[in-house]
CSV table of C-alpha atoms and ligand atoms in Angstrom, one decimal:
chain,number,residue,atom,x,y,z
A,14,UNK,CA,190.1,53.6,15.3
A,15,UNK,CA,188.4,52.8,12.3
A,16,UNK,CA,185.7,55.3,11.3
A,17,UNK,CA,182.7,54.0,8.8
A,18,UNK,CA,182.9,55.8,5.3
A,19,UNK,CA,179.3,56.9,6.1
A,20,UNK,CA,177.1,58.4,3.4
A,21,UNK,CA,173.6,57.9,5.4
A,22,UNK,CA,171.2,60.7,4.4
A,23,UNK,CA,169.5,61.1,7.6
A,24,UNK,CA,170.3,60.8,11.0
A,25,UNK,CA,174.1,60.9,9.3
A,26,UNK,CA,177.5,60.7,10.4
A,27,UNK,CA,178.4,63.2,13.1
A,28,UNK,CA,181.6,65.2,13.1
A,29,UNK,CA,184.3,62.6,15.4
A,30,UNK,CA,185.5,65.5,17.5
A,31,UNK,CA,181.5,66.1,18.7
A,32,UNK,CA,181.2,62.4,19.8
A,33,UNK,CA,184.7,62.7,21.4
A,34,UNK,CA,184.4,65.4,23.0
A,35,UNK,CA,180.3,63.8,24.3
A,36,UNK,CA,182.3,60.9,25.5
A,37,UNK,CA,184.6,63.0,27.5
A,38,UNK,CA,181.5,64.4,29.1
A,39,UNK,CA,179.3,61.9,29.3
A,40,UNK,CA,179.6,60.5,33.0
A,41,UNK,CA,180.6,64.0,34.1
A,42,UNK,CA,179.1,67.3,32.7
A,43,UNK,CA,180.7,70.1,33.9
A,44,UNK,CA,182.0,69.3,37.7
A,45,UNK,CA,178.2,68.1,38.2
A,46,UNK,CA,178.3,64.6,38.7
A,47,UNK,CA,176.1,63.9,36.3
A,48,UNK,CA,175.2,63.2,32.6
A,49,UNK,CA,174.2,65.6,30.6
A,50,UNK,CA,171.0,63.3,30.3
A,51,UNK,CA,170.5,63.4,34.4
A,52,UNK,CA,170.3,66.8,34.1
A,53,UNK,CA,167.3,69.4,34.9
A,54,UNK,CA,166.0,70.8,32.4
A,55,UNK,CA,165.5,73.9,34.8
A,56,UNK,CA,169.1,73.9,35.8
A,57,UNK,CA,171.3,76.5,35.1
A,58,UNK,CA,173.9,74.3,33.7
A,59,UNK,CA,171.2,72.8,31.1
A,60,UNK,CA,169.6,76.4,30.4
A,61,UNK,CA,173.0,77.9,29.6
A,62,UNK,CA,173.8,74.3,27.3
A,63,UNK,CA,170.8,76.1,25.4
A,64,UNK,CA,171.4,79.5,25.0
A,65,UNK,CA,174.8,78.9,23.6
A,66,UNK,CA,173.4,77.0,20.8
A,67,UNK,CA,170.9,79.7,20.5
A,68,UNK,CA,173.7,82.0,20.6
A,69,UNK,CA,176.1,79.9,18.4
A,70,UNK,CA,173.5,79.2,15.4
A,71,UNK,CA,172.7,83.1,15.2
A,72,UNK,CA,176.4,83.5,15.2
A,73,UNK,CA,177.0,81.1,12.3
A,74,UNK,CA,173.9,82.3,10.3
A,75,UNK,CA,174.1,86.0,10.9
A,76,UNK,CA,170.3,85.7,12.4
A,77,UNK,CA,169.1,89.5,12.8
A,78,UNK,CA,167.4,90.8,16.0
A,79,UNK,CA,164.0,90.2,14.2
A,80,UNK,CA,164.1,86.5,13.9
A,81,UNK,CA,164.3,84.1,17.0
A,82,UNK,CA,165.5,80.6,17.6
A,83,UNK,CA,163.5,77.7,18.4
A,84,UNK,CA,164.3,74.0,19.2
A,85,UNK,CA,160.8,72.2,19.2
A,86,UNK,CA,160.4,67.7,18.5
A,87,UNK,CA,158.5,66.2,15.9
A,88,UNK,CA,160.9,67.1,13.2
A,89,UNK,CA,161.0,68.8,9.9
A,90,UNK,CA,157.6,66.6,9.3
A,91,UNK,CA,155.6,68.2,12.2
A,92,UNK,CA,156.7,71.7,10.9
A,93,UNK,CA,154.5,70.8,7.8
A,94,UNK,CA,151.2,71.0,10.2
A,95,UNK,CA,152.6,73.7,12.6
A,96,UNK,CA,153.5,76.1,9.4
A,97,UNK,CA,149.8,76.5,8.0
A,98,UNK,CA,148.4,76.4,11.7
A,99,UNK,CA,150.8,79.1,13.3
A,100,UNK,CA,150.3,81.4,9.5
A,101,UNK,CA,147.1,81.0,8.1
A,102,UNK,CA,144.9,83.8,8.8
A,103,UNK,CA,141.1,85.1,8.0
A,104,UNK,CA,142.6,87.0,5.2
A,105,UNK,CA,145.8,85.2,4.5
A,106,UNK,CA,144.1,81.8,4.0
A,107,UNK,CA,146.2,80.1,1.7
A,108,UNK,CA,149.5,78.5,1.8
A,109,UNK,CA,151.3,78.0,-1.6
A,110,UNK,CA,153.8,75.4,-2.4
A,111,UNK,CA,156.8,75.1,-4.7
A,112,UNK,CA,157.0,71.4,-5.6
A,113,UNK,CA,160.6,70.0,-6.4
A,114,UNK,CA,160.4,66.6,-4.5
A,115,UNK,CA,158.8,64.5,-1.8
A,116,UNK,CA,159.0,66.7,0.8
A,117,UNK,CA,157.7,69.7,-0.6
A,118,UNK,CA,154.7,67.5,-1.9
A,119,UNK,CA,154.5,65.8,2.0
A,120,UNK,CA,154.7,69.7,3.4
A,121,UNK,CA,151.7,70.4,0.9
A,122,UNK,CA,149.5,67.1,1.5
A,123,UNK,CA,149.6,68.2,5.5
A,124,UNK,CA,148.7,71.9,4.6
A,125,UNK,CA,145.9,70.2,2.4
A,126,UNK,CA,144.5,68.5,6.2
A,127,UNK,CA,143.9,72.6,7.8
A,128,UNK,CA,142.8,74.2,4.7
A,129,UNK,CA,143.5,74.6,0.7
A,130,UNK,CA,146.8,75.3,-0.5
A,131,UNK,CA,148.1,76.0,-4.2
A,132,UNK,CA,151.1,75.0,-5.9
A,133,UNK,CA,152.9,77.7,-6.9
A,134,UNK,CA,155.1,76.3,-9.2
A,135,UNK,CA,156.1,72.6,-9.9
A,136,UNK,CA,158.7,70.2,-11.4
A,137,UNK,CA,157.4,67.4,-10.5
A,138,UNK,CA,156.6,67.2,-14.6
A,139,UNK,CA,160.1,66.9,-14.7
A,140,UNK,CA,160.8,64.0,-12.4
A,141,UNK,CA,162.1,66.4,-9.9
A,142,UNK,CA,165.6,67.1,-11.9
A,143,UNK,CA,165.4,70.9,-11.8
A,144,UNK,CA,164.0,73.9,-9.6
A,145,UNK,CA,161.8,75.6,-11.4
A,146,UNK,CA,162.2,79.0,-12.4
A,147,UNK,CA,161.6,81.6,-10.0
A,148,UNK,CA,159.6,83.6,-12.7
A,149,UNK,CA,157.1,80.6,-12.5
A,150,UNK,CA,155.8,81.4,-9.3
A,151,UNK,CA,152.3,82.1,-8.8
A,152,UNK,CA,150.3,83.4,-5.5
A,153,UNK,CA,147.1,85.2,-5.2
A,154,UNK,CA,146.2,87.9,-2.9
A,155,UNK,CA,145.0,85.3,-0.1
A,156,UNK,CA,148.7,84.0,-0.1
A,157,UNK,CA,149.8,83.2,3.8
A,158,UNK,CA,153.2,82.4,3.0
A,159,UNK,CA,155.2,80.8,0.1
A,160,UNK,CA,156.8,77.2,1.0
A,161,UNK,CA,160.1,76.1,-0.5
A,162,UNK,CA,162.2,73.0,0.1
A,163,UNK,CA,165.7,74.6,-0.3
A,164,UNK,CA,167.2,71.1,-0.7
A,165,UNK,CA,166.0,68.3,-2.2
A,166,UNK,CA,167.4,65.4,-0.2
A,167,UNK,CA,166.1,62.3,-2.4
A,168,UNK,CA,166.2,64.0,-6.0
A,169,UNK,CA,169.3,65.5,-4.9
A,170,UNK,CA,168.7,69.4,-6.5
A,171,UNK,CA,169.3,72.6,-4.6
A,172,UNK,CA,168.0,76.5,-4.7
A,173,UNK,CA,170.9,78.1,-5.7
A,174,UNK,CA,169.1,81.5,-5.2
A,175,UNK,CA,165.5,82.0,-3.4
A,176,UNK,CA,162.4,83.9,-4.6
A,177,UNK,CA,162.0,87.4,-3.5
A,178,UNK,CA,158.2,87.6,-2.0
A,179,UNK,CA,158.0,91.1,-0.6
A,180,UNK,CA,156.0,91.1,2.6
A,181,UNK,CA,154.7,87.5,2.0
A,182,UNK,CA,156.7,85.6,4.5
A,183,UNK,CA,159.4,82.9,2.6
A,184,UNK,CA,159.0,80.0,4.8
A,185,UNK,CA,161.5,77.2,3.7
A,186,UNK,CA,162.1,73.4,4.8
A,187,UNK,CA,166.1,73.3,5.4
A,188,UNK,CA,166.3,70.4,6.7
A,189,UNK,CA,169.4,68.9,4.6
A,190,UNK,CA,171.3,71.7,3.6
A,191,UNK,CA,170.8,74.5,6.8
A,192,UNK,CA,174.2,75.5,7.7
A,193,UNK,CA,176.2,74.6,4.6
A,194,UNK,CA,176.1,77.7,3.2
A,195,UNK,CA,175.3,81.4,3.8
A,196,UNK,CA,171.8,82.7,3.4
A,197,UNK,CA,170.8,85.8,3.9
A,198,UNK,CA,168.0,85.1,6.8
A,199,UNK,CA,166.1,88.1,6.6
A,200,UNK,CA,164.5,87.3,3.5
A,201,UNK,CA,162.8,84.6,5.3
A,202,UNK,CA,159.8,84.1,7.4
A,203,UNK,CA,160.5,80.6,8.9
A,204,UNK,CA,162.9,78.1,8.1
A,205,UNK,CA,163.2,74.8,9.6
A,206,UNK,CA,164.9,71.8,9.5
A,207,UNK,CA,165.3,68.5,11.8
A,208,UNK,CA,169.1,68.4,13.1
A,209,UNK,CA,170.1,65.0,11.7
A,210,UNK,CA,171.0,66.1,9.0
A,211,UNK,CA,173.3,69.1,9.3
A,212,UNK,CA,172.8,70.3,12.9
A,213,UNK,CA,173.3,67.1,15.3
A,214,UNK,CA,171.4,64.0,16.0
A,215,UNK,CA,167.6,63.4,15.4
A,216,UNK,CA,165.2,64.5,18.3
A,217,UNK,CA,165.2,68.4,18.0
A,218,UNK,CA,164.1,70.7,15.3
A,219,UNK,CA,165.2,74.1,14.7
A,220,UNK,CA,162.8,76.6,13.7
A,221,UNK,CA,164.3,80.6,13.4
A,222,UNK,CA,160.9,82.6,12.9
A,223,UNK,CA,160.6,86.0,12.2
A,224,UNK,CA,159.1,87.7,15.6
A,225,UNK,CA,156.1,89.1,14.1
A,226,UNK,CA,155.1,85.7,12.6
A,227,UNK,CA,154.6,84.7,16.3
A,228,UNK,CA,151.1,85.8,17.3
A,229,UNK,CA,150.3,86.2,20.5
A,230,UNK,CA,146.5,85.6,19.7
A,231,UNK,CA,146.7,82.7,18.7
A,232,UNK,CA,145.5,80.8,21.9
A,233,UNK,CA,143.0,78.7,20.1
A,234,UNK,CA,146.0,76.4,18.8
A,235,UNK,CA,146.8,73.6,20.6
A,236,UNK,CA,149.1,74.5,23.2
A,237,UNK,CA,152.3,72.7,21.7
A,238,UNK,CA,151.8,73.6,18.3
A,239,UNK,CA,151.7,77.2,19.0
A,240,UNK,CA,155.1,78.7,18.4
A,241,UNK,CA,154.5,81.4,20.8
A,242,UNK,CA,154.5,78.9,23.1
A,243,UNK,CA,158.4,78.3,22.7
A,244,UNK,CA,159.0,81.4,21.8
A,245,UNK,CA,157.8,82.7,25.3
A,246,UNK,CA,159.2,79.9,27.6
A,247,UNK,CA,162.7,80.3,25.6
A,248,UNK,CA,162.1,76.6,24.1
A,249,UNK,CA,161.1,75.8,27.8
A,250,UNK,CA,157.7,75.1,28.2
A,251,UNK,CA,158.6,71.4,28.6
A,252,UNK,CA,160.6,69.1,28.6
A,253,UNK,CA,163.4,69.6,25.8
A,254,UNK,CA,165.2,67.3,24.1
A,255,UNK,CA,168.0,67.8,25.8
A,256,UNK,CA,171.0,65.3,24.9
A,257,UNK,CA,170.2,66.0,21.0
A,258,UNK,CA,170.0,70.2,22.0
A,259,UNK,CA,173.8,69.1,23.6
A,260,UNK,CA,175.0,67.8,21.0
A,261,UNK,CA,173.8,70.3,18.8
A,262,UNK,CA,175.3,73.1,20.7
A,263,UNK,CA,179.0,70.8,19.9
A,264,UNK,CA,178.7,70.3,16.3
A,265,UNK,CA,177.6,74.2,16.0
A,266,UNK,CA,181.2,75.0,17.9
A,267,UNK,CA,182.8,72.8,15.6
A,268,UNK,CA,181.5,74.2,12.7
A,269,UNK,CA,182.6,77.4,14.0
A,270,UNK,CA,186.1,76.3,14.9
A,271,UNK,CA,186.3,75.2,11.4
A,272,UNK,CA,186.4,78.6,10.0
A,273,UNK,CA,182.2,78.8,10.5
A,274,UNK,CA,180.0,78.6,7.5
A,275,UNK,CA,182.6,80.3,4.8
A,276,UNK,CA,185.1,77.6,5.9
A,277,UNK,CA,182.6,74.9,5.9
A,278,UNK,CA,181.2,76.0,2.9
A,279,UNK,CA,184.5,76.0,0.9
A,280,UNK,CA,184.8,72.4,2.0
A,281,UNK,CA,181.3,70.9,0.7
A,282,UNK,CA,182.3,72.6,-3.0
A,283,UNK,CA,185.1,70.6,-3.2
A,284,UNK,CA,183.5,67.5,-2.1
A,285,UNK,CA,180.5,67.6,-4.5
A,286,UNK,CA,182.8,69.0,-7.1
A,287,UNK,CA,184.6,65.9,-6.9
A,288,UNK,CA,182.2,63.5,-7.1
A,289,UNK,CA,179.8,65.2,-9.9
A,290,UNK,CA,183.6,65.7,-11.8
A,291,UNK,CA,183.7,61.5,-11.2
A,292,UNK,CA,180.4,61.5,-13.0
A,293,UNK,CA,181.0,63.7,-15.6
A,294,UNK,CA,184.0,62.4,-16.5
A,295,UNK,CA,182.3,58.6,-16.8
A,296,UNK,CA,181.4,58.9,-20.4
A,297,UNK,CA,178.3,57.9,-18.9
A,298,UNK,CA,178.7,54.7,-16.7
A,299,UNK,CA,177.1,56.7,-14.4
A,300,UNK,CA,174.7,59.5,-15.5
A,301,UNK,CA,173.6,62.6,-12.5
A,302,UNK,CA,169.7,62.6,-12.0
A,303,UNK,CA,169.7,66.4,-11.1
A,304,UNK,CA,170.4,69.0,-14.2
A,305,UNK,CA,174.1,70.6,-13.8
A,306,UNK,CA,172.5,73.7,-12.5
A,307,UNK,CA,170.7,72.5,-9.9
A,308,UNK,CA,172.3,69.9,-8.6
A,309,UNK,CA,173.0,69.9,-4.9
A,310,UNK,CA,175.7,70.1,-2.6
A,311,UNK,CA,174.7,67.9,-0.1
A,312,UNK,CA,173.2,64.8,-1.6
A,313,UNK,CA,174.6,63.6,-4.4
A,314,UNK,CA,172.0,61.1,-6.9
A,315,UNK,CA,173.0,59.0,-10.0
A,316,UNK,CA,172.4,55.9,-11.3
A,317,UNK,CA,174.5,53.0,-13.6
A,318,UNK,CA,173.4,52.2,-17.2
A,319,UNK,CA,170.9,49.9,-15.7
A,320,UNK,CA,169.1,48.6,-12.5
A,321,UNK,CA,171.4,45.4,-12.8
A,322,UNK,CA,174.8,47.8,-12.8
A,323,UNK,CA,173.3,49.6,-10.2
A,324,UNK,CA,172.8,46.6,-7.6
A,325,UNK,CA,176.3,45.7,-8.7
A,326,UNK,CA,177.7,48.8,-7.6
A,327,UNK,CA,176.1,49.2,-4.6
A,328,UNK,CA,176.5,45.6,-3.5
A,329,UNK,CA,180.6,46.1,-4.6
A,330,UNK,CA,180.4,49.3,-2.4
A,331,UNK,CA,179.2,47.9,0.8
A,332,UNK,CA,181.8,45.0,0.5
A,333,UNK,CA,184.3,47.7,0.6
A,334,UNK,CA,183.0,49.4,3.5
A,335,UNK,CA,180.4,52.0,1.8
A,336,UNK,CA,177.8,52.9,4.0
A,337,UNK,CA,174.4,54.7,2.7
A,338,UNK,CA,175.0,55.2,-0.8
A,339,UNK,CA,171.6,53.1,-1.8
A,340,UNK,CA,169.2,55.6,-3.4
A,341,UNK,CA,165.7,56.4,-1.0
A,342,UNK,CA,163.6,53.6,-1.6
A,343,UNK,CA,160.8,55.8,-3.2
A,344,UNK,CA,163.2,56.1,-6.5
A,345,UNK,CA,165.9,53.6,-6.4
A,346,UNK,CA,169.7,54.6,-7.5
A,347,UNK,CA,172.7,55.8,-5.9
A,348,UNK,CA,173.3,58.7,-3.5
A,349,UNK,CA,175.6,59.7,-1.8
A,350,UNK,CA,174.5,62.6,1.4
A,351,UNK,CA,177.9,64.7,1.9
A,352,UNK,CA,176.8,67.0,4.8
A,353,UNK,CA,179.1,69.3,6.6
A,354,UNK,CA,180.4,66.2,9.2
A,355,UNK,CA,181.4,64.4,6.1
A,356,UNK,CA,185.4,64.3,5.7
A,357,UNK,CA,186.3,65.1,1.9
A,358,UNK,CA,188.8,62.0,2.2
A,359,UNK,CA,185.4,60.1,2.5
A,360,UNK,CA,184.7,62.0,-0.7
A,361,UNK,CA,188.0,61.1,-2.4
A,362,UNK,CA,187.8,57.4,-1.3
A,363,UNK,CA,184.3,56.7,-2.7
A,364,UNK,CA,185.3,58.9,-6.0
A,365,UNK,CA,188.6,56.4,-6.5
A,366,UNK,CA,185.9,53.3,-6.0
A,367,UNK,CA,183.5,54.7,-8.8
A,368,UNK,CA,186.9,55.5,-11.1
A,369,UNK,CA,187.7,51.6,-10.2
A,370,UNK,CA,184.7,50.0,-10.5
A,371,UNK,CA,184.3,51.7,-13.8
A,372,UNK,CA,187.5,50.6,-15.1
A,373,UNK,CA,186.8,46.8,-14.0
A,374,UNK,CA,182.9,46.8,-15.7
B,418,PLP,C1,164.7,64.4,6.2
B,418,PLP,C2,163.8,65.5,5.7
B,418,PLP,C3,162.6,65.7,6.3
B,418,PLP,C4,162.0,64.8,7.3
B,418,PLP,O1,162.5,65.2,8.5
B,418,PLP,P1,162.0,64.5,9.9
B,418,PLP,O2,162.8,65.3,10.9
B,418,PLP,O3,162.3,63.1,9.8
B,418,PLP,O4,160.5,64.8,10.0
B,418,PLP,C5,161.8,66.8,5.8
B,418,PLP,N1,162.3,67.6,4.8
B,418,PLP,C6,163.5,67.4,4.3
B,418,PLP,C7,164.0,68.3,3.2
B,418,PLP,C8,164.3,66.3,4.7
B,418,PLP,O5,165.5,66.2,4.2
């Protein structure tokens, strides 16, 4: 069977042996009879689906005993709103943001709704090509937490190390490049990310909080954006989203049947190496948006010489069976989202069409 050469940035192409092995399943989970999707969510077949991707994700990671796992809805974008709620305090009153891109400045704008956060530090000077220096950061005294984007899915630029903030929690938006790479999670006080990226389909969103972020006072918040809520019905209170937590336990045992996030991780080098080498080695028919150092691993961004070249290239690409590689439509270009599912014979087939394509304009 023919598989799509899928760059999509988001929900993205999902490993084949995941939807294989979902197909296998799907009319029968388990000796039950059922779909997964006809199960209770109070059954023990569906609660044990759960706690192995609970169990599976704190594998891969290395989670410690001090942070916990939740799967909530409303993606990475209701995390912007459940962040400031669940952290601001009397005395901590202030979240502060590190700009490098559209999300960071849409995690800021909902923080701006519940109270009145400060950038910390900002490159949005610099059309969002660069991280700015970790030196640059600046928090007061009232500072609740310190927000990060660790990748930057439409500018395509990536923390290659994070800010060390001491007992002010790091909170960081992971939503394209979670599970790509190792991190060390204790430095953190929440990260999040929606799964469509990374982690599975669209419909859940992980959350690992440190415990003592979660307070237990906090019953003034609405009930469902309380993440003690989760936290004490083990991501139970209601309903779940339970075909997309599924599928997200499968694609967390593949990634760890392929040699977890070392193996994984190995493989996303090569395939961004190979297409920012492709670049690089254009003489500038096509020129990276992202500065070399910062440039990420996960979504690659570039343009042609000019907007005309650029339509060319991407009309040429989806005749030969590119999917995705338009730029987001709030900045235009090309850009190509190599998450973990992605095959690095995708890679080398859409690095062969940019070396052709060059040679023929
Ligand atoms: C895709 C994305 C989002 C938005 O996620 P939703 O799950 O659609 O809300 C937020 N932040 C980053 C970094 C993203 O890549």
């Amino acid at each position: 069977m023919k598989r799509a050469l899928n760059f999509n940035a988001g929900p993205a192409a999902l490993p084949f042996e995941v939807l294989e092995k979902a197909k296998e399943e799907w009319l029968n989970y388990n000796g039950t009879g059922m779909s997964i999707l006809e199960l209770s969510h109070r059954s023990t077949e569906f609660e044990s689906v759960l706690n192995n991707a609970k169990r599976l994700l704190a594998e891969l990671l290395d989670i410690p005993d001090t942070h916990e796992v939740l799967f909530l809805q409303g993606g990475a974008s209701l995390q912007f709103t459940m962040v400031p709620y669940n952290l601001i305090t009397e005395e901590k009153k202030r979240g502060y943001y590190v700009l490098t891109g559209v999300w960071s400045e849409k995690a800021m704008d909902e923080a701006k709704k519940l109270g009145d956060p400060k950038t910390a530090a900002s490159a949005k000077a610099m059309n969002y090509t660069l991280i700015p220096s970790i030196d640059d950061i600046q928090m007061g005294d009232d500072a609740a937490y310190l927000h990060i984007t660790s990748n930057n899915t439409i500018y395509g630029t990536q923390w290659t190390s994070f800010p060390v903030t001491g007992s002010i929690p790091l909170v960081a938006d992971m939503s394209s490049d979670i599970l790509s790479r190792p991190v060390d999670i204790s430095k953190f006080g929440v990260i999040y990310g929606g799964a469509q990226k990374n982690l599975g389909p669209s419909g859940v969103t992980v959350v690992i909080i440190k415990k003592d972020l979660i307070r237990e006072d906090a019953s003034h918040l609405p009930t469902m954006l309380n993440y003690h809520t989760y936290y004490k019905n083990n991501s139970l209170y209601n309903t779940p989203p339970s075909f997309a937590i599924y599928l997200l336990s499968l694609v967390l045992q593949w990634t760890k049947d392929k040699g977890g996030i070392s193996g994984i991780e190995k493989i996303n080098r090569q395939k961004a190496d190979l297409l920012y080498k492709t670049i690089d080695e254009s003489e500038g028919f096509y020129s990276g948006h992202a500065e070399k150092p910062f440039r990420s691993h996960m979504n690659v961004t570039f343009t042609l010489k000019n907007e005309e070249m650029t339509k060319k290239f991407l009309s040429f690409a989806k005749e030969e069976g590119f999917i995705g590689l338009n730029g987001h439509r709030s900045i235009g270009g090309c850009r190509a989202s190599i998450y973990n599912a992605i095959p690095l014979a995708h890679c080398e087939r859409l690095a062969d069409f940019m070396l052709r394509f060059k040679s023929r304009n």
